[in-house]
Every structure is written in C-alpha cells, then in structure tokens.
Amino acid sequence: MSEINRRNFITGAGALAGMSILSLSGCSKQSDTIKIGFMLPYSGTYAKLGSAIENGFRLAMGELGDSPFGKKLEFFTVDDESNPAKATDNANKIMTRDNVDVVIGTVHSGVAMGMIKVAKETGSLVIIPNAGANAATGAMCAPNVFRTSFSNWQPTHPLGKVMVEDGHKKAVFVTWKYGAGEEALSSFREGFEAAGGEVIKELFVPFPNVEFQAILTEIAALKPDAVACFFAGGGAVKFVKDYHVAGLKSSTPLYGSGFLTEGVLHAQGEAAEGIKTTLHYSDGLVNSKNQEFRMAYSNAFGEEADVYAVQGYDAGLLLRKALEATNGDLTQRSVAIAAMEGAEIDSPRGSWRMSRAHNPIQNFYTLKVEGGENKVVGTAWEGLEDPASGCSL
Ligand code: BEZ
C-alpha cells in the first residue's frame, strides 16, 4: 500500500474506531492498540500547518512498520479551527471521549493554553508540535506536556541582533494581536534593544484578519529603518504580497520570525524575495537526516516538507523514545516521561535535546529568500534555550 493510501485507510479506521469508542464510553483502553489523537487546525488560516504536522508525524510512526511493538495504531482527529473559544471542548473530546494515549496538538497558542488546562486535569500525555505559548513550557509546565517546536520567545529573540547588524536601528513591529504575536514582539523588543535598536511603533491586526491597508499606510508615514513581524500560514502570504504591492520593500526591508516565509514561499512568489528571517529550520540545511526526510516526505505526500512537517516528524520521533522505553505500553507513564525528558532527537533541523521544562534546546538560523528559496545565510544563535520562567519541573 502506498503511504498516502495507507494514510487514508488508517484515517478511516480511526474515524470508525472513534465512533465505537464513543458508543462504549467508559470502557478501559485496549492494550493491543496505541491510540493517537490529533488536535490540529484543518480549516482556516493555519489549515496547511495542521496537515503538514500530521503528515510529518505519520512519516515518523510509519518508519516503525505496520504494527510497532506488536500493536495497532489508531488515529483520532479533531479540527480545532485555531479557535481558542472551542479549545476546552475540543480537548475534552479527544482526551476524555476518545480517551487517547497521547495527543499531538496544536498550532495556535491560544488554543494550546485551553488544551493544556484540560491536560493538567486529565493527566493526558501531550506533545505540542507547534504552538509556541511561552507558558506551555513556562508557568504552566507539567510533567505530561512536551513540545517539539519552539517557545514564542525563541524565534524572534535573535532577530533584533540580525537587524542591527544589517544597520537597522529603528523598527516597527507588526503582528496579529494574540498570544503568539504578542510574545514574539516582546522577545523581539528584548533582543533588539539589547543590540542597540528601538521599536518606534507596535501595530496590530486582530487574528485572523488580513486587512493590512491601514497599517501599511501608517508604516509608510512612520518611515522606520525596517519592519519586523509575526505572521504565518495564509496571513503570511497576504501580508508579504500586500507589503510588496505597497512598494515598501525597497525603502523599508521586511524581517520576521521564519514562519513569515515557511511553507508559503511558492504562494508569495516574487513578493518574498530578499526577506530575512530567523528560524530553527531551513529546507536547505545540509545534513543527511534532512535530505532523507525531505525525500521520504515528498515521495509520501507529493509536496515539499516545511518547518511544520519537521516539528510533526520530531513529535513522532519523541513519542518513539517513549514507546521504545515502554515496549509500546504508554500506561507505564513514568518510564515514558523519563525517556522523553532525556531525549536527544536526531532531527532534520539538526540534533536537539529536551530542556528541563520540556522545550527544545536548538540552533536558530538566519534565512534569506533568494531565487524562491529560504537560504541559510548564517547561524543567528547556537543552542538557544527558552528561559522557562515560572516552571518548577
Ligand atoms: C502560535 O500560535 O503559537 C503559532 C502559530 C503559527 C506559527 C507559529 C506560532
């Protein structure tokens, strides 16, 4: 069976299994099955991020063969729509109704906050494959919550230094007004000011609004040396295109955390050329793991991998550490957690290890869009560890 057909089969089997579990709610878990729940956005501006994460995760699990540790894998799916107002209900559906062994979720920081509150009550094992909410591995850290992506503090922390080195000392920061954008801004400000820069204005649009005309007019009037921003997915495509059409790019270079151009370069086209970002991954990273991963991913799914696919793949690699240590029995919770805490992951992004607070300690690269590719032009920060404020694990 091809990877894609196998995937459709598993998804179908998962949906049927979900119905039978629902009708038998209260039954204990079947020990011959590992139940995996995806709580991800499959609609809205982050839909593509959700599917790349799921693909990457399935690729990592698929490397174990059809019945890892003699068990059947069952998959359950909830579309969280990147809607924080539905996060508690959605987390309860997957953790309590579907009673999965592990949740892979989610993308949006606000949704992650709601999901973690539920996970702290249910004790469910959670691997966050994207959402950067600082508190997830900070003030709200928990033994059962791990992250394979980044904290929102990490990607923009090195960006200010890069911009000052490029000669830009007065910047405007633009973002969606929600947790991820606000935390990206605060970390950017910290790094930029430490390097001698000044944020002359903060500009916000509500999430997931993509009406940028008013702020582009304001940027033109402010005349900063450069603009830094946080946008991702569909919103990043629109912002980069609108910035280009407004004619700002030649006078006011555009920077951002790497989500600005990840997985969306093709859609942005010419408008993205020259944009510089900082991120923990690039398509072009030269290591054998990345080359093998990119080849396997495009063969399986017919599209190019991006940072979200890598984070999903690494969530699979992390879970594999727990499965190896417990011979596939995640009910051996303390053994599973110890294995994940000590994990060193041989990732397509380069190898990284888990921090005390359960967040990756990893390199950040400076990327520049050249010829339709995110090219690595330097290492912005080696082995960057989130401060994990308020975490007492
Ligand atoms: C977040 O909400 O944490 C997030 C979403 C997309 C890209 C990066 C961060």
PDB file of N, CA, C and O in Angstrom, residues 327-362:
ATOM      1  N   ASN A 327       8.185  -0.547  25.628  1.00  0.00           N
ATOM      2  CA  ASN A 327       7.768  -1.610  24.709  1.00  0.00           C
ATOM      3  C   ASN A 327       6.326  -1.388  24.218  1.00  0.00           C
ATOM      4  O   ASN A 327       5.528  -2.319  24.135  1.00  0.00           O
ATOM      5  N   GLY A 328       6.007  -0.147  23.962  1.00  0.00           N
ATOM      6  CA  GLY A 328       4.706   0.188  23.373  1.00  0.00           C
ATOM      7  C   GLY A 328       3.576   0.370  24.374  1.00  0.00           C
ATOM      8  O   GLY A 328       2.435   0.522  23.981  1.00  0.00           O
ATOM      9  N   ASP A 329       3.897   0.375  25.654  1.00  0.00           N
ATOM     10  CA  ASP A 329       2.842   0.479  26.670  1.00  0.00           C
ATOM     11  C   ASP A 329       2.916   1.840  27.373  1.00  0.00           C
ATOM     12  O   ASP A 329       3.592   2.001  28.392  1.00  0.00           O
ATOM     13  N   LEU A 330       2.176   2.815  26.833  1.00  0.00           N
ATOM     14  CA  LEU A 330       2.274   4.187  27.365  1.00  0.00           C
ATOM     15  C   LEU A 330       1.616   4.324  28.736  1.00  0.00           C
ATOM     16  O   LEU A 330       1.714   5.380  29.360  1.00  0.00           O
ATOM     17  N   THR A 331       0.949   3.270  29.203  1.00  0.00           N
ATOM     18  CA  THR A 331       0.407   3.357  30.566  1.00  0.00           C
ATOM     19  C   THR A 331       1.545   3.295  31.599  1.00  0.00           C
ATOM     20  O   THR A 331       1.346   3.650  32.752  1.00  0.00           O
ATOM     21  N   GLN A 332       2.726   2.862  31.167  1.00  0.00           N
ATOM     22  CA  GLN A 332       3.901   2.971  32.056  1.00  0.00           C
ATOM     23  C   GLN A 332       4.379   4.424  32.018  1.00  0.00           C
ATOM     24  O   GLN A 332       5.404   4.761  31.439  1.00  0.00           O
ATOM     25  N   ARG A 333       3.573   5.276  32.598  1.00  0.00           N
ATOM     26  CA  ARG A 333       3.711   6.720  32.413  1.00  0.00           C
ATOM     27  C   ARG A 333       5.076   7.267  32.851  1.00  0.00           C
ATOM     28  O   ARG A 333       5.718   8.041  32.149  1.00  0.00           O
ATOM     29  N   SER A 334       5.573   6.852  34.027  1.00  0.00           N
ATOM     30  CA  SER A 334       6.813   7.475  34.496  1.00  0.00           C
ATOM     31  C   SER A 334       7.999   7.040  33.634  1.00  0.00           C
ATOM     32  O   SER A 334       8.929   7.824  33.410  1.00  0.00           O
ATOM     33  N   VAL A 335       7.955   5.822  33.102  1.00  0.00           N
ATOM     34  CA  VAL A 335       9.040   5.359  32.217  1.00  0.00           C
ATOM     35  C   VAL A 335       8.987   6.151  30.912  1.00  0.00           C
ATOM     36  O   VAL A 335      10.013   6.616  30.387  1.00  0.00           O
ATOM     37  N   ALA A 336       7.762   6.336  30.393  1.00  0.00           N
ATOM     38  CA  ALA A 336       7.590   7.090  29.139  1.00  0.00           C
ATOM     39  C   ALA A 336       8.094   8.526  29.304  1.00  0.00           C
ATOM     40  O   ALA A 336       8.837   9.047  28.454  1.00  0.00           O
ATOM     41  N   ILE A 337       7.719   9.149  30.410  1.00  0.00           N
ATOM     42  CA  ILE A 337       8.111  10.555  30.631  1.00  0.00           C
ATOM     43  C   ILE A 337       9.629  10.670  30.800  1.00  0.00           C
ATOM     44  O   ILE A 337      10.264  11.561  30.217  1.00  0.00           O
ATOM     45  N   ALA A 338      10.224   9.752  31.524  1.00  0.00           N
ATOM     46  CA  ALA A 338      11.683   9.798  31.724  1.00  0.00           C
ATOM     47  C   ALA A 338      12.403   9.671  30.378  1.00  0.00           C
ATOM     48  O   ALA A 338      13.395  10.373  30.119  1.00  0.00           O
ATOM     49  N   ALA A 339      11.883   8.805  29.505  1.00  0.00           N
ATOM     50  CA  ALA A 339      12.525   8.619  28.194  1.00  0.00           C
ATOM     51  C   ALA A 339      12.423   9.895  27.358  1.00  0.00           C
ATOM     52  O   ALA A 339      13.362  10.277  26.649  1.00  0.00           O
ATOM     53  N   MET A 340      11.284  10.581  27.452  1.00  0.00           N
ATOM     54  CA  MET A 340      11.107  11.805  26.667  1.00  0.00           C
ATOM     55  C   MET A 340      11.931  12.955  27.259  1.00  0.00           C
ATOM     56  O   MET A 340      12.447  13.799  26.535  1.00  0.00           O
ATOM     57  N   GLU A 341      12.055  12.951  28.566  1.00  0.00           N
ATOM     58  CA  GLU A 341      12.846  14.016  29.209  1.00  0.00           C
ATOM     59  C   GLU A 341      14.324  13.916  28.838  1.00  0.00           C
ATOM     60  O   GLU A 341      15.000  14.915  28.674  1.00  0.00           O
ATOM     61  N   GLY A 342      14.793  12.703  28.681  1.00  0.00           N
ATOM     62  CA  GLY A 342      16.219  12.535  28.370  1.00  0.00           C
ATOM     63  C   GLY A 342      16.493  12.519  26.877  1.00  0.00           C
ATOM     64  O   GLY A 342      17.611  12.226  26.459  1.00  0.00           O
ATOM     65  N   ALA A 343      15.456  12.839  26.083  1.00  0.00           N
ATOM     66  CA  ALA A 343      15.585  12.636  24.633  1.00  0.00           C
ATOM     67  C   ALA A 343      16.595  13.576  23.988  1.00  0.00           C
ATOM     68  O   ALA A 343      16.655  14.768  24.288  1.00  0.00           O
ATOM     69  N   GLU A 344      17.365  12.998  23.093  1.00  0.00           N
ATOM     70  CA  GLU A 344      18.166  13.791  22.156  1.00  0.00           C
ATOM     71  C   GLU A 344      17.631  13.372  20.786  1.00  0.00           C
ATOM     72  O   GLU A 344      17.640  12.184  20.452  1.00  0.00           O
ATOM     73  N   ILE A 345      17.108  14.314  20.030  1.00  0.00           N
ATOM     74  CA  ILE A 345      16.404  13.976  18.792  1.00  0.00           C
ATOM     75  C   ILE A 345      17.300  14.258  17.583  1.00  0.00           C
ATOM     76  O   ILE A 345      17.770  15.380  17.379  1.00  0.00           O
ATOM     77  N   ASP A 346      17.502  13.227  16.784  1.00  0.00           N
ATOM     78  CA  ASP A 346      18.267  13.357  15.539  1.00  0.00           C
ATOM     79  C   ASP A 346      17.286  13.842  14.469  1.00  0.00           C
ATOM     80  O   ASP A 346      16.660  13.055  13.766  1.00  0.00           O
ATOM     81  N   SER A 347      17.154  15.159  14.392  1.00  0.00           N
ATOM     82  CA  SER A 347      16.090  15.796  13.605  1.00  0.00           C
ATOM     83  C   SER A 347      16.610  16.322  12.272  1.00  0.00           C
ATOM     84  O   SER A 347      17.799  16.639  12.143  1.00  0.00           O
ATOM     85  N   PRO A 348      15.712  16.498  11.284  1.00  0.00           N
ATOM     86  CA  PRO A 348      16.113  17.168  10.039  1.00  0.00           C
ATOM     87  C   PRO A 348      16.629  18.593  10.301  1.00  0.00           C
ATOM     88  O   PRO A 348      17.356  19.155   9.478  1.00  0.00           O
ATOM     89  N   ARG A 349      16.265  19.195  11.441  1.00  0.00           N
ATOM     90  CA  ARG A 349      16.764  20.549  11.750  1.00  0.00           C
ATOM     91  C   ARG A 349      18.169  20.509  12.349  1.00  0.00           C
ATOM     92  O   ARG A 349      18.748  21.533  12.687  1.00  0.00           O
ATOM     93  N   GLY A 350      18.732  19.307  12.544  1.00  0.00           N
ATOM     94  CA  GLY A 350      19.970  19.128  13.300  1.00  0.00           C
ATOM     95  C   GLY A 350      19.580  18.577  14.663  1.00  0.00           C
ATOM     96  O   GLY A 350      18.419  18.688  15.071  1.00  0.00           O
ATOM     97  N   SER A 351      20.519  18.000  15.367  1.00  0.00           N
ATOM     98  CA  SER A 351      20.098  17.329  16.598  1.00  0.00           C
ATOM     99  C   SER A 351      19.781  18.356  17.701  1.00  0.00           C
ATOM    100  O   SER A 351      20.400  19.418  17.767  1.00  0.00           O
ATOM    101  N   TRP A 352      18.747  18.052  18.486  1.00  0.00           N
ATOM    102  CA  TRP A 352      18.375  18.942  19.590  1.00  0.00           C
ATOM    103  C   TRP A 352      18.042  18.089  20.803  1.00  0.00           C
ATOM    104  O   TRP A 352      17.773  16.901  20.688  1.00  0.00           O
ATOM    105  N   ARG A 353      18.082  18.740  21.988  1.00  0.00           N
ATOM    106  CA  ARG A 353      17.715  17.987  23.187  1.00  0.00           C
ATOM    107  C   ARG A 353      16.643  18.723  23.973  1.00  0.00           C
ATOM    108  O   ARG A 353      16.439  19.930  23.792  1.00  0.00           O
ATOM    109  N   MET A 354      15.978  17.961  24.831  1.00  0.00           N
ATOM    110  CA  MET A 354      14.842  18.471  25.584  1.00  0.00           C
ATOM    111  C   MET A 354      15.341  19.254  26.797  1.00  0.00           C
ATOM    112  O   MET A 354      16.210  18.776  27.513  1.00  0.00           O
ATOM    113  N   SER A 355      14.768  20.441  27.027  1.00  0.00           N
ATOM    114  CA  SER A 355      15.157  21.226  28.205  1.00  0.00           C
ATOM    115  C   SER A 355      14.451  20.667  29.442  1.00  0.00           C
ATOM    116  O   SER A 355      13.499  19.894  29.329  1.00  0.00           O
ATOM    117  N   ARG A 356      14.884  21.126  30.583  1.00  0.00           N
ATOM    118  CA  ARG A 356      14.253  20.769  31.864  1.00  0.00           C
ATOM    119  C   ARG A 356      12.735  21.013  31.812  1.00  0.00           C
ATOM    120  O   ARG A 356      11.945  20.263  32.368  1.00  0.00           O
ATOM    121  N   ALA A 357      12.327  22.083  31.100  1.00  0.00           N
ATOM    122  CA  ALA A 357      10.908  22.453  31.042  1.00  0.00           C
ATOM    123  C   ALA A 357      10.174  21.778  29.885  1.00  0.00           C
ATOM    124  O   ALA A 357       9.014  22.079  29.629  1.00  0.00           O
ATOM    125  N   HIS A 358      10.850  20.877  29.146  1.00  0.00           N
ATOM    126  CA  HIS A 358      10.244  20.097  28.046  1.00  0.00           C
ATOM    127  C   HIS A 358      10.108  20.877  26.738  1.00  0.00           C
ATOM    128  O   HIS A 358       9.125  20.722  26.012  1.00  0.00           O
ATOM    129  N   ASN A 359      11.082  21.729  26.446  1.00  0.00           N
ATOM    130  CA  ASN A 359      11.087  22.515  25.205  1.00  0.00           C
ATOM    131  C   ASN A 359      12.448  22.318  24.518  1.00  0.00           C
ATOM    132  O   ASN A 359      13.462  22.202  25.208  1.00  0.00           O
ATOM    133  N   PRO A 360      12.494  22.302  23.178  1.00  0.00           N
ATOM    134  CA  PRO A 360      13.781  22.046  22.514  1.00  0.00           C
ATOM    135  C   PRO A 360      14.849  23.116  22.778  1.00  0.00           C
ATOM    136  O   PRO A 360      14.579  24.320  22.718  1.00  0.00           O
ATOM    137  N   ILE A 361      16.064  22.627  23.030  1.00  0.00           N
ATOM    138  CA  ILE A 361      17.254  23.497  23.044  1.00  0.00           C
ATOM    139  C   ILE A 361      17.859  23.312  21.658  1.00  0.00           C
ATOM    140  O   ILE A 361      18.247  22.201  21.289  1.00  0.00           O
ATOM    141  N   GLN A 362      17.885  24.391  20.880  1.00  0.00           N
ATOM    142  CA  GLN A 362      18.174  24.212  19.454  1.00  0.00           C
ATOM    143  C   GLN A 362      18.816  25.451  18.827  1.00  0.00           C
ATOM    144  O   GLN A 362      18.746  26.542  19.377  1.00  0.00           O
TER     145      GLN A 362
END
